[in-house]
Coordinates of C-alpha atoms and ligand atoms in Angstrom, one line a residue:
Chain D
X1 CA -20.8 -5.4 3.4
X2 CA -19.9 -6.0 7.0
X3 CA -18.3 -8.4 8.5
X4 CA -18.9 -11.9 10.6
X5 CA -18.5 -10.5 14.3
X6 CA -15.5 -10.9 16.1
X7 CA -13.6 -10.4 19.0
X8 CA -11.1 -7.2 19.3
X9 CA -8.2 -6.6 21.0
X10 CA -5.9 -4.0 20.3
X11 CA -2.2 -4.8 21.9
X12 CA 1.0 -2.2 22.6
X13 CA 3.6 -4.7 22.5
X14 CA 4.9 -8.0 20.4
X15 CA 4.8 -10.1 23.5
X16 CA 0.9 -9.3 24.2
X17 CA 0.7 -9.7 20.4
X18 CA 2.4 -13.4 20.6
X19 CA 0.0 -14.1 23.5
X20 CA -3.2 -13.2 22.3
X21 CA -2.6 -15.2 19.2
X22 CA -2.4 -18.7 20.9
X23 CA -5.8 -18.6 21.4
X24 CA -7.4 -20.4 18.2
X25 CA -8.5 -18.9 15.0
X26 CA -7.1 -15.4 16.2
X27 CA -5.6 -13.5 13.4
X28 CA -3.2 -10.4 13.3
X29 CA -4.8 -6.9 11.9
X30 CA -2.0 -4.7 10.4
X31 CA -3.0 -2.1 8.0
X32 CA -6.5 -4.2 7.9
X33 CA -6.4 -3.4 3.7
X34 CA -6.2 -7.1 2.3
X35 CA -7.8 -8.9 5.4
X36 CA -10.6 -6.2 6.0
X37 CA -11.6 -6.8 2.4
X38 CA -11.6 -10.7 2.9
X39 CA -13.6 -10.3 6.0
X40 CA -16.2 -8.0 4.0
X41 CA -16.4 -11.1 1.8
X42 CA -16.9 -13.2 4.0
X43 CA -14.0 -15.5 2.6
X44 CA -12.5 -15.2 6.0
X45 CA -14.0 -15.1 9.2
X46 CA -11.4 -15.0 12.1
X47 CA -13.0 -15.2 15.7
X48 CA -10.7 -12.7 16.7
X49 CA -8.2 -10.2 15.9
X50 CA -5.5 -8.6 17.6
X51 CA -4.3 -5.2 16.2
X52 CA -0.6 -4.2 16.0
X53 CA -1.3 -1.0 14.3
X54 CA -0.5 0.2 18.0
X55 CA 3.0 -1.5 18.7
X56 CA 5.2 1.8 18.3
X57 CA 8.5 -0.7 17.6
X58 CA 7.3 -2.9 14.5
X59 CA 7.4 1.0 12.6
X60 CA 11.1 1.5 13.3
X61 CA 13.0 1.9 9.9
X62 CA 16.7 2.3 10.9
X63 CA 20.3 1.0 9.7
X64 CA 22.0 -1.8 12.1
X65 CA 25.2 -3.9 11.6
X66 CA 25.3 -3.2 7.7
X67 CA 22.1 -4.3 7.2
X68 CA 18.6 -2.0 6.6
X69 CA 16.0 -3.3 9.1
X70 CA 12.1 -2.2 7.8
X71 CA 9.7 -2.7 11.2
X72 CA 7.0 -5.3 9.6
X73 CA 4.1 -2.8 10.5
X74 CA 5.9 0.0 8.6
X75 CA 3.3 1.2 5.9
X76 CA 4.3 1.2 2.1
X77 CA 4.1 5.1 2.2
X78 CA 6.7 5.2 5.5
X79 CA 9.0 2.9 3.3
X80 CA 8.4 5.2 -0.1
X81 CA 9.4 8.5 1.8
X82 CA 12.6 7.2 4.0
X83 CA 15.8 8.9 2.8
X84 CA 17.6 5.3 4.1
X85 CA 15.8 3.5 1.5
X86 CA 15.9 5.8 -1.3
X87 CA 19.8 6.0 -0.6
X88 CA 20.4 2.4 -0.5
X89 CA 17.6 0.5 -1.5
X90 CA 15.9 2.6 -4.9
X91 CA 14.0 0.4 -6.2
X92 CA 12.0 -0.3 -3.2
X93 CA 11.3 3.5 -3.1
X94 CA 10.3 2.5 -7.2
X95 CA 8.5 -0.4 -5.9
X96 CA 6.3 0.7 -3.2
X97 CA 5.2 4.1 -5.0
X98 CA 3.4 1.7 -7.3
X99 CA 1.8 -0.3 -4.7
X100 CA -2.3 0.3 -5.4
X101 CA -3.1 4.0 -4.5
X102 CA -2.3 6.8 -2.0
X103 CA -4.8 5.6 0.4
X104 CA -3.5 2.0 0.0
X105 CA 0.0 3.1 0.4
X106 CA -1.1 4.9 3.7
X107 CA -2.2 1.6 5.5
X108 CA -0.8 -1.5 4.2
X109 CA 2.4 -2.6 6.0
X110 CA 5.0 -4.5 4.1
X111 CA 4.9 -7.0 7.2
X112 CA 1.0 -7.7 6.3
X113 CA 1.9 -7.8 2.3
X114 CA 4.6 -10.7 2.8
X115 CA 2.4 -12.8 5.5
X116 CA -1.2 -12.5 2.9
X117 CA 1.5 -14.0 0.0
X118 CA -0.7 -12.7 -2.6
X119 CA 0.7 -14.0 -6.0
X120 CA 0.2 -10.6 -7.4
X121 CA 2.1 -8.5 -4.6
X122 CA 4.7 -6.0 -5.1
X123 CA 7.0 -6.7 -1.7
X124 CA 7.8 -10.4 -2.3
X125 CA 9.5 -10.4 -5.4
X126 CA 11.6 -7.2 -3.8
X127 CA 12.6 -8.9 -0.9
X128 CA 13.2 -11.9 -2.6
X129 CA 15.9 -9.9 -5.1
X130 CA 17.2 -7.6 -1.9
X131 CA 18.2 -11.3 -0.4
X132 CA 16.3 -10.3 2.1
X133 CA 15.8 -12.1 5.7
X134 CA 12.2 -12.0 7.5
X135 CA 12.7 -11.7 11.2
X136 CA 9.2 -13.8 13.0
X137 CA 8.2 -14.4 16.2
X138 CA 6.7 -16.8 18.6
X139 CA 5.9 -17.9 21.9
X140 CA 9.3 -20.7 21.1
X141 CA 11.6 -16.8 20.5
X142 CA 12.9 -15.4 16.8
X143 CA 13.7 -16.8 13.7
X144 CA 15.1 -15.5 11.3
X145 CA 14.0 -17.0 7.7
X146 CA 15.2 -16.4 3.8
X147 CA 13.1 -14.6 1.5
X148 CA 13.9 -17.6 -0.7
X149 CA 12.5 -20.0 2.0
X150 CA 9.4 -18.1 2.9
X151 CA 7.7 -18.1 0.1
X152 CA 6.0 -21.9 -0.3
X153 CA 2.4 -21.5 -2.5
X154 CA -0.5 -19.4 -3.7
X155 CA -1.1 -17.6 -0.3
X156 CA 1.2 -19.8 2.1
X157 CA 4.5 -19.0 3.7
X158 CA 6.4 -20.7 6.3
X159 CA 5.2 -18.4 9.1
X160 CA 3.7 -20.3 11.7
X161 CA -0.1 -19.7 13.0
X162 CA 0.9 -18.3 16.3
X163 CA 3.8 -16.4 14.9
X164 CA 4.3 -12.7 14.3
X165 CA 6.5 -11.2 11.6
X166 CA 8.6 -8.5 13.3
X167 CA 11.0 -7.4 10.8
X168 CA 12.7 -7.5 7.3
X169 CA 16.2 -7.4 7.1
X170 CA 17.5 -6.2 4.0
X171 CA 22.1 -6.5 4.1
X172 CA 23.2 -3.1 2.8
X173 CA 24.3 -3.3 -1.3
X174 CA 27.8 -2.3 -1.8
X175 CA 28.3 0.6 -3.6
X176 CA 28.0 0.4 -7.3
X177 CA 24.9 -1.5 -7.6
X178 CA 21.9 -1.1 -9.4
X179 CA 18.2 -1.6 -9.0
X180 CA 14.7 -1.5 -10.5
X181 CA 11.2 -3.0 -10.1
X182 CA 9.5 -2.8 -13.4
X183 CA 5.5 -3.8 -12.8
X184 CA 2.6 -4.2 -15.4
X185 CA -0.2 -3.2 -12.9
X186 CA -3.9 -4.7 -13.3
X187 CA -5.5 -1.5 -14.8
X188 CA -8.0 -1.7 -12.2
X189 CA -6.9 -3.2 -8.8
X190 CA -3.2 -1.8 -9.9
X191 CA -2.1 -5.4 -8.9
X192 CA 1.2 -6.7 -10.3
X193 CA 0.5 -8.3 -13.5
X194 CA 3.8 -9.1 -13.9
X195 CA 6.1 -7.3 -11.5
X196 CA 10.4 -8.1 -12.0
X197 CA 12.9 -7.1 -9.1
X198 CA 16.5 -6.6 -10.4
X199 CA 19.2 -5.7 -9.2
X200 CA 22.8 -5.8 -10.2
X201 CA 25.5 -5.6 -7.8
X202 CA 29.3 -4.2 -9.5
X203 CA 30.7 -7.7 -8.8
X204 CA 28.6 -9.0 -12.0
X205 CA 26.2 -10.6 -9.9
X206 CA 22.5 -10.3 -10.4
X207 CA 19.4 -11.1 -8.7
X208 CA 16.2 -11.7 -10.6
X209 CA 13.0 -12.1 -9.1
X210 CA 9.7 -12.3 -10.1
X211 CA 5.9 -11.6 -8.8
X212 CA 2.2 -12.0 -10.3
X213 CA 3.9 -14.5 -13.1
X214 CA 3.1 -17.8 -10.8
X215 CA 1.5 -19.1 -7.4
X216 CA 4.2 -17.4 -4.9
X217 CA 7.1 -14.8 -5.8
X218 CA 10.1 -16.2 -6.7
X219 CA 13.9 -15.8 -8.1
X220 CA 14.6 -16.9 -11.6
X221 CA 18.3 -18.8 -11.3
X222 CA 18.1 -19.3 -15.2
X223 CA 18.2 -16.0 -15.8
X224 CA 20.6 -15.1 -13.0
X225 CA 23.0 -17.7 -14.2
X226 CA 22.7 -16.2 -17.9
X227 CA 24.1 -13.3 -16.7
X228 CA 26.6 -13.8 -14.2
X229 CA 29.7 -12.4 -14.7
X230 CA 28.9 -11.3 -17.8
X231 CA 28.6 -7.9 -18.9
X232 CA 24.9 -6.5 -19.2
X233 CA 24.4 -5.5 -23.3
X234 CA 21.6 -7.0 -25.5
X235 CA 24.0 -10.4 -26.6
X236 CA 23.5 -11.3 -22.9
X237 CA 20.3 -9.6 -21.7
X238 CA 18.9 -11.8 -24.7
X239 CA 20.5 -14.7 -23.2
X240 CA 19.0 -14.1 -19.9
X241 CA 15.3 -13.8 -21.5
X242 CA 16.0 -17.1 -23.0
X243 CA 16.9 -18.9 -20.1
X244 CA 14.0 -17.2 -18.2
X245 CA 10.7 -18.8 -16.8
X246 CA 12.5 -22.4 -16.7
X247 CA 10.2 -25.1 -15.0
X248 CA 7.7 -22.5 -14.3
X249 CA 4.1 -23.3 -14.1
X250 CA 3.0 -20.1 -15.2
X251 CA -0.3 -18.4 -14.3
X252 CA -3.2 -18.1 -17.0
X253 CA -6.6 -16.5 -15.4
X254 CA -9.0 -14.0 -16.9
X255 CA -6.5 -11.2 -17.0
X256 CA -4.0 -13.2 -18.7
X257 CA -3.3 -16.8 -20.4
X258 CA -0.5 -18.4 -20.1
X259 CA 1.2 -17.7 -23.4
X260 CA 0.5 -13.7 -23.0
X261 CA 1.7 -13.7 -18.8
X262 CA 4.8 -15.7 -20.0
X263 CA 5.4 -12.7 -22.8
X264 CA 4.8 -10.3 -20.7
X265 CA 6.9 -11.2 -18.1
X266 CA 9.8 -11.9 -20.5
X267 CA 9.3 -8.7 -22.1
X268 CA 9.4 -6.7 -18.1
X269 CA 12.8 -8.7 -17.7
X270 CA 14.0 -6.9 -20.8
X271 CA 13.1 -3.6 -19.3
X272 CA 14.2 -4.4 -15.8
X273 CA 17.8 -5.7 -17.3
X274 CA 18.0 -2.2 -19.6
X275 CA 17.3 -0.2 -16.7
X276 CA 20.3 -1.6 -14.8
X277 CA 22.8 -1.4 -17.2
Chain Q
X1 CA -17.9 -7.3 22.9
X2 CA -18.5 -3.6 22.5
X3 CA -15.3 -1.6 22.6
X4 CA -15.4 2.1 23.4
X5 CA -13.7 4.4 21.1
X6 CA -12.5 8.3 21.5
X7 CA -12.3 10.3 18.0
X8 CA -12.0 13.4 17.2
X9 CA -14.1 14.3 14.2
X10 CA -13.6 17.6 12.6
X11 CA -12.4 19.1 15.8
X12 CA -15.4 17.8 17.8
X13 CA -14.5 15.1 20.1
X14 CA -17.1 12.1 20.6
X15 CA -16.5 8.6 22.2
X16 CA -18.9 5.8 22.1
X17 CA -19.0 1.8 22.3
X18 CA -19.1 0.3 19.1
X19 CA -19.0 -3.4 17.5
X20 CA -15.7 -3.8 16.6
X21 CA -17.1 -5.1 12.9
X22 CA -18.6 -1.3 12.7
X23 CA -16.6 0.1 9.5
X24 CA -15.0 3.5 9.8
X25 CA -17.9 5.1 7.4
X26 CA -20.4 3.8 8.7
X27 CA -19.6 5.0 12.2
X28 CA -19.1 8.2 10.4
X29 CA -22.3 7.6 8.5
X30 CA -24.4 6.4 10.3
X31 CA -23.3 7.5 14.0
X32 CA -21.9 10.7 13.5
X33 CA -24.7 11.6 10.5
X34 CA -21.9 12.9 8.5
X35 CA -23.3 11.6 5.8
X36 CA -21.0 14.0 2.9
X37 CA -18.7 10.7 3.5
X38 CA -19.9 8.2 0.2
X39 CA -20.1 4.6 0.2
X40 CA -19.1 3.9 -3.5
X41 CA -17.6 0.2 -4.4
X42 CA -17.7 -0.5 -1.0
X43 CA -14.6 -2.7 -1.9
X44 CA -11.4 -0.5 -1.6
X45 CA -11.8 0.6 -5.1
X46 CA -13.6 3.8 -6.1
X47 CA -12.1 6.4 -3.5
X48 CA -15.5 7.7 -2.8
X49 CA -15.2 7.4 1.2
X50 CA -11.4 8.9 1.3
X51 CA -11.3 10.6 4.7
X52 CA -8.2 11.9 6.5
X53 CA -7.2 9.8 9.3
X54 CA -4.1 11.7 11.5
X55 CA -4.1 13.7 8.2
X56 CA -3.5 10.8 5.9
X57 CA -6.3 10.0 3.0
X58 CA -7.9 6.9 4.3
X59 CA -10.4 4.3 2.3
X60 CA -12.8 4.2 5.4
X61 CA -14.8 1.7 4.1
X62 CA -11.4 -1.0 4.3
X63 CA -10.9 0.6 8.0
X64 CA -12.7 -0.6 11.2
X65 CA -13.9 2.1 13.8
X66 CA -11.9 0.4 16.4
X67 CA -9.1 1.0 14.3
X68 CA -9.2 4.8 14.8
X69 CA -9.6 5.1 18.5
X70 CA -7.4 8.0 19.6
X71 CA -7.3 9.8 16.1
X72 CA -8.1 12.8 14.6
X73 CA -10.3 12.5 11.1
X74 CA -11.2 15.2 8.9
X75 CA -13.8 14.6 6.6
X76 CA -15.6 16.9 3.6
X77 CA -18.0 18.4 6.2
X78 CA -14.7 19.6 8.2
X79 CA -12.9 20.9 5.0
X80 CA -14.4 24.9 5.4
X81 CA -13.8 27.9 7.8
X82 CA -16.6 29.9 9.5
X83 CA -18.8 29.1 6.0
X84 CA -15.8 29.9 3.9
X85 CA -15.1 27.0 1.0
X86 CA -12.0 25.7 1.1
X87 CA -10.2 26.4 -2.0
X88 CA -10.7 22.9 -3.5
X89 CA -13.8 23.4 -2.9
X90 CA -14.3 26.8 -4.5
X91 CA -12.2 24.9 -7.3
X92 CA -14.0 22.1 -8.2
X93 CA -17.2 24.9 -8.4
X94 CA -15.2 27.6 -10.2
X95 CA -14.1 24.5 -12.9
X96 CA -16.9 22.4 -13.4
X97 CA -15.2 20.0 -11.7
X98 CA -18.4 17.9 -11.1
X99 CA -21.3 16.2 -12.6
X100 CA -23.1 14.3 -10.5
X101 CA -20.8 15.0 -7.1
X102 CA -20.8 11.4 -6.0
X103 CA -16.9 11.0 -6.5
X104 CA -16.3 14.7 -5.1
X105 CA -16.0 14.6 -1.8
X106 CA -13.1 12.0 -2.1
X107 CA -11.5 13.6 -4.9
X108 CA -10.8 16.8 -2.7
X109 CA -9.9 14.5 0.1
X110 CA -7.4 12.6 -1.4
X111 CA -6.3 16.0 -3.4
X112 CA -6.6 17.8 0.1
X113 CA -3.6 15.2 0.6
X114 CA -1.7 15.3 -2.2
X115 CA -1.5 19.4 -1.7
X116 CA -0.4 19.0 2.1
X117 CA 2.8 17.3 0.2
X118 CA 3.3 19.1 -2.6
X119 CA 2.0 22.8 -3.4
X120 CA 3.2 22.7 -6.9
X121 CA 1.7 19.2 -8.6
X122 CA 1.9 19.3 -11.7
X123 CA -0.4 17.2 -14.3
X124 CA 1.1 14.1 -14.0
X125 CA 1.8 14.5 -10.3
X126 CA -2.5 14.8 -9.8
X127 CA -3.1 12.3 -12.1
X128 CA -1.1 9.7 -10.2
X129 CA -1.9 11.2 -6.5
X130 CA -5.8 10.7 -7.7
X131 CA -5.5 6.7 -9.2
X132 CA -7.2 5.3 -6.0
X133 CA -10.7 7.9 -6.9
X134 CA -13.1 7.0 -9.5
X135 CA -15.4 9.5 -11.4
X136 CA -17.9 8.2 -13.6
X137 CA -19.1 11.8 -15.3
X138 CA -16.2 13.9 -15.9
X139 CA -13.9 12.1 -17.6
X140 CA -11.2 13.6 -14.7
X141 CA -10.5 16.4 -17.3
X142 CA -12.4 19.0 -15.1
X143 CA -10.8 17.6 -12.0
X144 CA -6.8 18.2 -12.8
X145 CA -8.0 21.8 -13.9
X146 CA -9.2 21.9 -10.2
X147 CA -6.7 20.8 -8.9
X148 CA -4.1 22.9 -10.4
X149 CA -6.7 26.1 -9.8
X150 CA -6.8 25.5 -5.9
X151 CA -2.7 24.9 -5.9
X152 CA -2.2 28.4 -7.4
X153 CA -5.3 29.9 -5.3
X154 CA -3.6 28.6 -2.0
X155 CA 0.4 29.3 -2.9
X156 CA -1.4 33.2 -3.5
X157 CA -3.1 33.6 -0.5
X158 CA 0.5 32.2 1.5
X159 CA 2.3 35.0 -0.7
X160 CA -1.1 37.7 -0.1
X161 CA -0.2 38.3 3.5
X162 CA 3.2 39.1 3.5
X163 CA 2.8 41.6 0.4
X164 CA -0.3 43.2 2.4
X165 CA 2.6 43.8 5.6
X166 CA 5.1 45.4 3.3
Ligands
FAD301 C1 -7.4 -1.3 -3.6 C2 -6.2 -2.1 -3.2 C3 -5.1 -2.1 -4.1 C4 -4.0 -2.8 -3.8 N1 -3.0 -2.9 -4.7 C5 -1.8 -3.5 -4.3 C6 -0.7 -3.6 -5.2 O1 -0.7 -3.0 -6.3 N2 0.4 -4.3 -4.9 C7 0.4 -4.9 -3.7 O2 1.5 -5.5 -3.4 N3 -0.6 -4.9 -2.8 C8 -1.7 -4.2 -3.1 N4 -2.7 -4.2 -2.2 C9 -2.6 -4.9 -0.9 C10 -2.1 -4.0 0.1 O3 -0.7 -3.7 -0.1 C11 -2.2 -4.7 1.5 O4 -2.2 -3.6 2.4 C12 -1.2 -5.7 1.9 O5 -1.2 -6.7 1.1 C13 -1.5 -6.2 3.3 O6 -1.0 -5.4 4.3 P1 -1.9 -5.0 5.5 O7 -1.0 -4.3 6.5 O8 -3.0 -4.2 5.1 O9 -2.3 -6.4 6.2 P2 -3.6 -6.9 6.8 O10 -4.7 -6.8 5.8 O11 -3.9 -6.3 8.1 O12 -3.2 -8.5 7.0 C14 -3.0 -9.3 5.9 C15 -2.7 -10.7 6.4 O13 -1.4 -10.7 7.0 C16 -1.4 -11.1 8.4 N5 -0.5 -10.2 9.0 C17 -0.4 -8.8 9.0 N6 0.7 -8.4 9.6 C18 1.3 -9.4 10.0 C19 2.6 -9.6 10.8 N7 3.3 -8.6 11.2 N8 3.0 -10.9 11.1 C20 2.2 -11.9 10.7 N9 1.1 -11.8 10.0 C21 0.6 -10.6 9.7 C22 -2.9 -10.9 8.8 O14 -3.2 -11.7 9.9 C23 -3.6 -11.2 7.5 O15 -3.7 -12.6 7.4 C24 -3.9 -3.5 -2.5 C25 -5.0 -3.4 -1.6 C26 -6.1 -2.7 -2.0 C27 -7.2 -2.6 -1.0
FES302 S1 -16.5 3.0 -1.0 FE1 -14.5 2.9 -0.1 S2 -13.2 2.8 -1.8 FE2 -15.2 2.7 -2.7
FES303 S1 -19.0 13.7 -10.8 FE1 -20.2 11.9 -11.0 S2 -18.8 10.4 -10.4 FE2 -17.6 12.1 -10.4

């Protein structure tokens, strides 16, 4: 499958990035490995791309006023391997080594992940419990916008059309906290079924979020509430399940119905909440 | 627009205008004739077309030629030495690690990969590094065995030299 033609341009710096994309129906190429495949398809056909694989900066991984800063064209495998996220940030280390395959993990950028929104993604529902902030772009400056904001529907974010994600900016967890992703993958794409970020900070605080379970990632205050302050053992790890999935339309498709995605996901909760006790 | 490109292939260096819709494998296909590359799903899938891209295992069918101006790419053809098998390759022959060979020359270059990071895999360690490569004959049995054979060949012939100096 090839795709539609297009125009190419490949760009060294955000600013050239930024001003290539006011022309119209220009889009950005990152790691190419979800667009590429829509372009095969033929499901999108963008007159013209602008690669950022060569803008040096958006790879930067580095620690900066108490806060871990992830370049958006970082690739999962750069995030998986840094010693800055495995130190503070484990269960993105978890989380990305379960992101498709090798070859997937060498090309796809956790900028491209969070701008495609793909319901099923691993990166959303991490960023979205690491109370993460996504730096963007545009030819107006930067904004900086909440994981919990950015997030709006089944492939849809607040990122503007002629903005650029530059980086994610995750604040530093004090010491004593404790983190997992646990993920039932798609046996064949290795998509998130149902993927559950937790993490528990030593104050008693918790944040739940959740990914592949309905149309965008999000956090789960039921369940957070269930638990706050309250010591993590099965009394209150039950209540949490409970009080889970409130007032959420949850996803039924061919891989899973409704009843079994709901199960499932309460059943990765349990896991998650056992593997941060 | 055409874009011109600079590659080097297997330590051969070409350059050439391309469409920027061109796909990595079938520039490699198709342009180079290096045709040990597969096309398998053709969907980011099957692992068939794994090349190394700046020494990284790379789905070239989900990469565009353009993509790769300016790197280096090893594929299958550029895996042996003066007609010397590399030892994955004298592997997957010593273990019957084939049937058909369709999946094979993406096995060895996503296991080419995996070996680059760690020497000593063991099982599990192969069975996860090889997730993105589909065989349809072997059941992957056959594979892990040659795997694991071409780790110990290769840590032996590191150790082989330095015994041969003493
Ligand atoms: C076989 C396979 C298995 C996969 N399995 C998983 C999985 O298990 N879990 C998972 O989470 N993902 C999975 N993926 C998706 C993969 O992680 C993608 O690489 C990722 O979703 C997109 O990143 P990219 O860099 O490839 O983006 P691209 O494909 O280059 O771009 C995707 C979209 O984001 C836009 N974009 C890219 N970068 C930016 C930026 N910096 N600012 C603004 N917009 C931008 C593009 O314009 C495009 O619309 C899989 C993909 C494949 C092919
Ligand atoms: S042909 Fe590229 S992954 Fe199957
Ligand atoms: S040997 Fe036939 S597909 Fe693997």
């Amino acid at each position: 499958m090839i795709p539609a033609a297009f125009e190419y341009e490949k760009v060294t710096t955000v600013d050239e990035a930024i001003a290539a994309l006011s022309n119209d129906d220009t889009k950005i190429l990152a790691g190419g490995h979800s667009l590429i495949p829509a372009m095969k398809l033929r499901l999108s056909r963008p007159a013209k791309l602008v690669d950022i694989g060569g803008i040096a900066a958006l790879k930067d991984l580095k620690e900066e006023d108490g806060e871990i800063v992830i370049g958006a064209a970082a690739t999962h495998a750069d995030i998986m391997y840094h010693n800055l996220i495995r130190t503070h940030l484990p269960f993105f280390t978890e989380g990305a080594s379960m992101i498709g395959d090798v070859q997937v993990r060498n090309h796809g950028t956790i900028g491209g992940s969070l701008a495609h929104a793909d319901p099923a993604a691993d990166w959303p529902a991490l960023v979205l419990a690491a109370d993460a902030t996504i730096e963007v772009r545009g030819s107006d400056g930067s904004r900086r916008i909440k994981a919990t904001d950015f997030f709006t529907g089944l492939f849809t974010t607040r990122l503007g059309p002629n903005e650029i994600i530059t980086a994610v900016r995750i604040p530093k967890p004090a010491d004593g906290a404790k983190s997992t992703y646990q993920k039932f993958p798609q046996p064949a794409s290795r998509f998130a079924l149902v993927g559950c970020a937790v993490i528990r900070f030593a104050d008693g605080s918790t944040n739940i979020a959740f990914t592949g379970v309905a149309e965008n990632a999000f956090r789960d205050s039921g369940a957070e509430q269930a638990l706050a302050g309250k010591p993590v053992n099965e009394e209150h790890i039950t209540a949490a399940v409970n009080a889970a999935l409130q007032n959420v339309d949850v996803l039924g498709d061919h891989y899973a119905s409704i009843p079994y995605r709901t199960h499932l996901a309460k059943v990765f909760l349990r896991k998650a909440l056992w593997a941060v006790k | 627009m055409n874009t011109s490109i600079h590659v080097t292939v297997n330590g051969v260096q070409y350059s050439h205008m391309v469409e920027p819709r061109l796909l990595l494998v079938n520039y490699l296909r198709d342009v180079l004739r290096l045709t040990g590359t597969h096309v398998g799903c053709d969907t980011s899938s099957c692992g068939a077309c794994t090349i190394h891209l700046n020494g990284k295992a790379t789905k070239c069918c989900t990469i565009l030629a353009v993509q790769a101006d300016g790197c280096e790419i090893t594929t299958i053809e550029g895996l042996s030495h003066n007609g010397e098998l590399h030892p994955l390759q004298e592997a997957f022959n010593e273990c019957h690690g084939l049937q058909c060979g369709f999946c094979t020359p993406g096995m060895i270059m996503t296991a080419a990969d995996l070996l680059q990071h760690n020497s000593q895999p063991s099982e599990t360690d192969i069975r996860h590094a090889l997730e993105g490569n589909f065989c349809r004959c072997t059941g992957y049995h056959n594979i892990v065995k040659s795997v694991q054979y071409a780790a110990e060949k290769i840590s032996e012939s590191a150790v082989a030299p330095a015994e041969v100096k003493a």
